[in-house]
């Protein structure tokens, strides 16, 4: 849509020491106004022509009955205005000058002005005629040391991080904010909902009183806050909606406030969630934490003509924001859904100094404050010091406006922006096969216009020859878009979008096997120990009584000192705890999944040959404190597990795991195995998703690749500890000490990729501590390799809401894992390739 001109109207008030008529003021003073296009002011030569940059002829207008303003009105016309949007935050500088009769300047005021149009169409909110998508967050004013005291540097840091992570909108929750915040949002380009400071959350405890929203005596106070907000902030282009408040019920006082706004500022829409988010006082259907299937249902309802924008969704409390991709699959593909605001931007913790001088993040109750809401103030995508949580990667990915998809033999690159072309982006490609780079290069594309796409046929692509000649089991193409030039919020080279798609493989996916035979194995039973080894290459000791690996050595170097046990428990996250007695955590505890003991029904050698030994172990998982007089039956058993180890002379260990849970159990936290490695096995490399923390329902941003990190760096220091640091879809992983000795693990046979976790903090310790700094680092590395791991959830944090596809029902599971010894001369990639049949 092209706007050929914009009408400029400037309302001016003049304060005088005594009352004076308009005519007498004008007899002694002159009011002038000018609108400047400041682009030339910042040219490289440093020379600007002030007169030529004045782009609007603004003159004092005679009094008019149609203008209800007690001061003075100046009007003008701007031809072909450069419009403001979050994508292109074009701003002009308005200067208003007051001169006396002799022409001397008495006063001069200026402000930045953005010119844009906000309107509505059926099921759409329009900015400059386009249905922009709201990729938003809620933001409280918060400083990690100063609390609610605002610093401009902190505001700028927030905006820089938001823009760098593709966030284009902010809801001022739940009050009008510092005036400088609005100027900065105009400058950086951020759509905004400005919210009145009205909330009656918890008033239901006072049910004997009439609700303020319906109480006439409260009407003036409520309207005063709404009117004050609008009058103070109305000149900011970033504000596209006014909000009547937050969680304040609904009643006639809201209707009155909405009516006043519609009469005084019809240039913006009204937002209000209270009363069910669909009252006559809101122009937007704006629910909180509504489930994906429900928002789609509303959008498809022809009787609802308003757009739906979630005012709060994806509650970011601790390790959260699962299912976010499902919201955006719905938003991107359903007319009438126009985005939402994640709750919320930053953890509202405060820096507290302990008696020993150390500092840590504190929350409700840490200051002796009563009552308090404990850690329910820690709901952010970033820590209080603005360090990003891992979930911010997922937000950036799902909020990116350059989309890449593949269908059959066609790769499609889509520019979903509404105003920006791809002219300022540099595209590159890289192709990987089974984790190894096959090729890379610049991707030369024509400029893609807004809301347009470009198709690349595989046969004519720059990566075709590498793909066509590749025999890898998995082939991934990654296309990345980077900024060519620096902007106000980031340096040139910043990654705006990066998408990985899987290309068809030339080979069929078949079961993984290893070649057997060769090295002769040594096997003996000494008392309660089964010892299996090959020369000095490796040695494994099994404890017959526990069925566990007592030790595993590689070239005489201890690698594993405890394992391999089944595991079904995880340290609960905040979302796991949400919901009281119906929470996953409460149900797990009630079922004693948190306190399982594994009794060994039997541990025996089933098969012995020159080059292999097969050992079978059967466990019963019973609640702690029960079954102490266990007699190889299964009283009160919650799980029956069979682990079959096939140990080859090559050092390969294939573990077949069969799990039979009690059918009455709730959804399980995980199904996998746990073992403890020597703390020196800290060098971890894996082929799977990464490099950052990711889980089954929060992994869209995590590309499949080969990554390496120290064990200590995998830990994510959420303020309240819980399950963290996992990596999803792991094909293989290696754990090595600095000399290169260690252990390799991978999926095997027909088993899918694993969820991997390795930490110096045990599951028990992560569950015990209430603050990250309380955690006690162990002398071992606890490793979990999970066949199944429950999702994180995050639709909210007060009901059990992991989506069904990410739950683990208590049914039978079977899976295989391959382990083998590692030396500096061996490679995880080479070992993995050896199990892929040609």
Tab-separated table of N, CA and C in Angstrom, residues 557-613:
chain	number	residue	atom	x	y	z
A	557	UNK	N	43.018	-47.258	32.327
A	557	UNK	CA	42.499	-45.985	32.851
A	557	UNK	C	41.035	-46.163	33.253
A	558	UNK	N	40.681	-45.894	34.519
A	558	UNK	CA	39.271	-45.994	34.921
A	558	UNK	C	38.400	-45.003	34.133
A	559	UNK	N	37.320	-45.519	33.608
A	559	UNK	CA	36.398	-44.694	32.814
A	559	UNK	C	35.036	-44.613	33.496
A	560	UNK	N	34.437	-45.762	33.770
A	560	UNK	CA	33.122	-45.812	34.414
A	560	UNK	C	33.289	-46.458	35.780
A	561	UNK	N	32.626	-45.878	36.803
A	561	UNK	CA	32.746	-46.462	38.140
A	561	UNK	C	31.415	-46.891	38.746
A	562	UNK	N	30.321	-46.690	37.989
A	562	UNK	CA	29.028	-47.169	38.469
A	562	UNK	C	28.054	-47.188	37.309
A	563	UNK	N	27.304	-48.241	37.197
A	563	UNK	CA	26.280	-48.328	36.167
A	563	UNK	C	26.175	-49.782	35.744
A	564	UNK	N	25.388	-50.090	34.858
A	564	UNK	CA	24.466	-49.246	34.111
A	564	UNK	C	23.072	-49.571	34.639
A	565	UNK	N	22.387	-48.581	35.181
A	565	UNK	CA	21.079	-48.810	35.791
A	565	UNK	C	19.974	-48.213	34.916
A	566	UNK	N	18.787	-48.816	34.967
A	566	UNK	CA	17.636	-48.152	34.351
A	566	UNK	C	17.300	-46.882	35.120
A	567	UNK	N	16.709	-45.935	34.447
A	567	UNK	CA	16.325	-44.688	35.126
A	567	UNK	C	15.015	-44.171	34.549
A	568	UNK	N	14.115	-43.745	35.438
A	568	UNK	CA	12.797	-43.240	35.036
A	568	UNK	C	12.473	-41.885	35.673
A	569	UNK	N	13.415	-41.333	36.404
A	569	UNK	CA	13.154	-40.131	37.204
A	569	UNK	C	13.989	-38.966	36.696
A	570	UNK	N	13.464	-37.780	36.787
A	570	UNK	CA	14.247	-36.581	36.515
A	570	UNK	C	14.016	-35.555	37.626
A	571	UNK	N	14.987	-34.684	37.828
A	571	UNK	CA	14.796	-33.604	38.799
A	571	UNK	C	13.686	-32.711	38.260
A	572	UNK	N	12.620	-32.481	39.026
A	572	UNK	CA	11.462	-31.772	38.483
A	572	UNK	C	11.770	-30.333	38.101
A	573	UNK	N	11.192	-29.909	36.999
A	573	UNK	CA	11.242	-28.512	36.582
A	573	UNK	C	10.100	-27.753	37.250
A	574	UNK	N	10.101	-26.439	37.071
A	574	UNK	CA	8.982	-25.645	37.600
A	574	UNK	C	7.668	-26.095	36.989
A	575	UNK	N	7.684	-26.404	35.693
A	575	UNK	CA	6.452	-26.854	35.050
A	575	UNK	C	5.999	-28.206	35.571
A	576	UNK	N	6.949	-29.075	35.910
A	576	UNK	CA	6.591	-30.372	36.484
A	576	UNK	C	5.858	-30.209	37.811
A	577	UNK	N	6.207	-29.149	38.552
A	577	UNK	CA	5.632	-28.934	39.879
A	577	UNK	C	4.297	-28.204	39.825
A	578	UNK	N	3.946	-27.648	38.693
A	578	UNK	CA	2.736	-26.831	38.606
A	578	UNK	C	1.464	-27.651	38.574
A	579	UNK	N	0.513	-27.294	39.422
A	579	UNK	CA	-0.775	-27.973	39.402
A	579	UNK	C	-1.160	-28.645	40.693
A	580	UNK	N	-0.407	-28.387	41.763
A	580	UNK	CA	-0.786	-28.969	43.059
A	580	UNK	C	-0.762	-30.475	43.014
A	581	UNK	N	-1.794	-31.101	43.525
A	581	UNK	CA	-1.849	-32.560	43.584
A	581	UNK	C	-1.951	-33.209	42.207
A	582	UNK	N	-2.396	-32.441	41.222
A	582	UNK	CA	-2.504	-33.008	39.873
A	582	UNK	C	-1.230	-32.810	39.059
A	583	UNK	N	-0.227	-32.164	39.623
A	583	UNK	CA	1.013	-31.915	38.896
A	583	UNK	C	1.723	-33.229	38.592
A	584	UNK	N	2.570	-33.200	37.586
A	584	UNK	CA	3.357	-34.390	37.275
A	584	UNK	C	4.210	-34.779	38.483
A	585	UNK	N	4.810	-33.796	39.125
A	585	UNK	CA	5.686	-34.063	40.263
A	585	UNK	C	4.928	-34.752	41.396
A	586	UNK	N	3.736	-34.253	41.714
A	586	UNK	CA	2.940	-34.866	42.789
A	586	UNK	C	2.546	-36.293	42.423
A	587	UNK	N	2.202	-36.514	41.180
A	587	UNK	CA	1.798	-37.850	40.751
A	587	UNK	C	2.995	-38.801	40.727
A	588	UNK	N	4.167	-38.288	40.334
A	588	UNK	CA	5.365	-39.129	40.366
A	588	UNK	C	5.710	-39.538	41.785
A	589	UNK	N	5.620	-38.559	42.694
A	589	UNK	CA	5.948	-38.860	44.089
A	589	UNK	C	4.940	-39.830	44.682
A	590	UNK	N	3.671	-39.616	44.358
A	590	UNK	CA	2.634	-40.508	44.877
A	590	UNK	C	2.840	-41.936	44.370
A	591	UNK	N	3.397	-42.048	43.174
A	591	UNK	CA	3.672	-43.376	42.614
A	591	UNK	C	5.056	-43.888	43.002
A	592	UNK	N	5.817	-43.089	43.764
A	592	UNK	CA	7.156	-43.460	44.260
A	592	UNK	C	8.186	-43.581	43.144
A	593	UNK	N	7.938	-42.901	42.021
A	593	UNK	CA	8.937	-42.946	40.943
A	593	UNK	C	10.207	-42.209	41.359
A	594	UNK	N	10.075	-41.288	42.315
A	594	UNK	CA	11.234	-40.526	42.783
A	594	UNK	C	12.106	-41.318	43.749
A	595	UNK	N	11.639	-42.465	44.214
A	595	UNK	CA	12.377	-43.189	45.259
A	595	UNK	C	12.502	-44.674	44.923
A	596	UNK	N	12.794	-44.944	43.669
A	596	UNK	CA	12.893	-46.341	43.243
A	596	UNK	C	14.202	-46.978	43.692
A	597	UNK	N	14.111	-48.236	44.084
A	597	UNK	CA	15.280	-49.082	44.276
A	597	UNK	C	15.192	-50.220	43.271
A	598	UNK	N	16.323	-50.573	42.683
A	598	UNK	CA	16.327	-51.644	41.697
A	598	UNK	C	16.934	-52.897	42.320
A	599	UNK	N	16.057	-53.861	42.585
A	599	UNK	CA	16.490	-55.141	43.126
A	599	UNK	C	16.830	-56.076	41.973
A	600	UNK	N	17.928	-56.766	42.121
A	600	UNK	CA	18.384	-57.676	41.075
A	600	UNK	C	17.731	-59.042	41.246
A	601	UNK	N	16.863	-59.369	40.300
A	601	UNK	CA	16.257	-60.701	40.326
A	601	UNK	C	17.277	-61.742	39.890
A	602	UNK	N	18.123	-61.346	38.937
A	602	UNK	CA	19.125	-62.287	38.469
A	602	UNK	C	20.171	-61.617	37.622
A	603	UNK	N	21.386	-62.112	37.724
A	603	UNK	CA	22.489	-61.640	36.896
A	603	UNK	C	23.294	-62.865	36.508
A	604	UNK	N	23.280	-63.225	35.235
A	604	UNK	CA	23.909	-64.473	34.839
A	604	UNK	C	24.542	-64.356	33.461
A	605	UNK	N	25.550	-65.183	33.258
A	605	UNK	CA	26.182	-65.276	31.949
A	605	UNK	C	25.384	-66.262	31.112
A	606	UNK	N	24.867	-65.809	30.007
A	606	UNK	CA	24.007	-66.648	29.175
A	606	UNK	C	24.747	-67.333	28.052
A	607	UNK	N	25.779	-66.707	27.587
A	607	UNK	CA	26.480	-67.257	26.422
A	607	UNK	C	27.931	-66.832	26.473
A	608	UNK	N	28.818	-67.742	26.194
A	608	UNK	CA	30.243	-67.447	26.165
A	608	UNK	C	30.827	-68.067	24.904
A	609	UNK	N	31.569	-67.287	24.160
A	609	UNK	CA	32.289	-67.769	22.987
A	609	UNK	C	33.664	-67.129	23.007
A	610	UNK	N	34.492	-67.492	22.040
A	610	UNK	CA	35.837	-66.931	22.015
A	610	UNK	C	35.814	-65.406	21.901
A	611	UNK	N	34.838	-64.893	21.144
A	611	UNK	CA	34.860	-63.456	20.859
A	611	UNK	C	33.675	-62.698	21.450
A	612	UNK	N	32.868	-63.340	22.312
A	612	UNK	CA	31.782	-62.603	22.926
A	612	UNK	C	31.342	-63.258	24.225
A	613	UNK	N	30.732	-62.438	25.069
A	613	UNK	CA	30.088	-62.886	26.301
A	613	UNK	C	28.745	-62.187	26.388
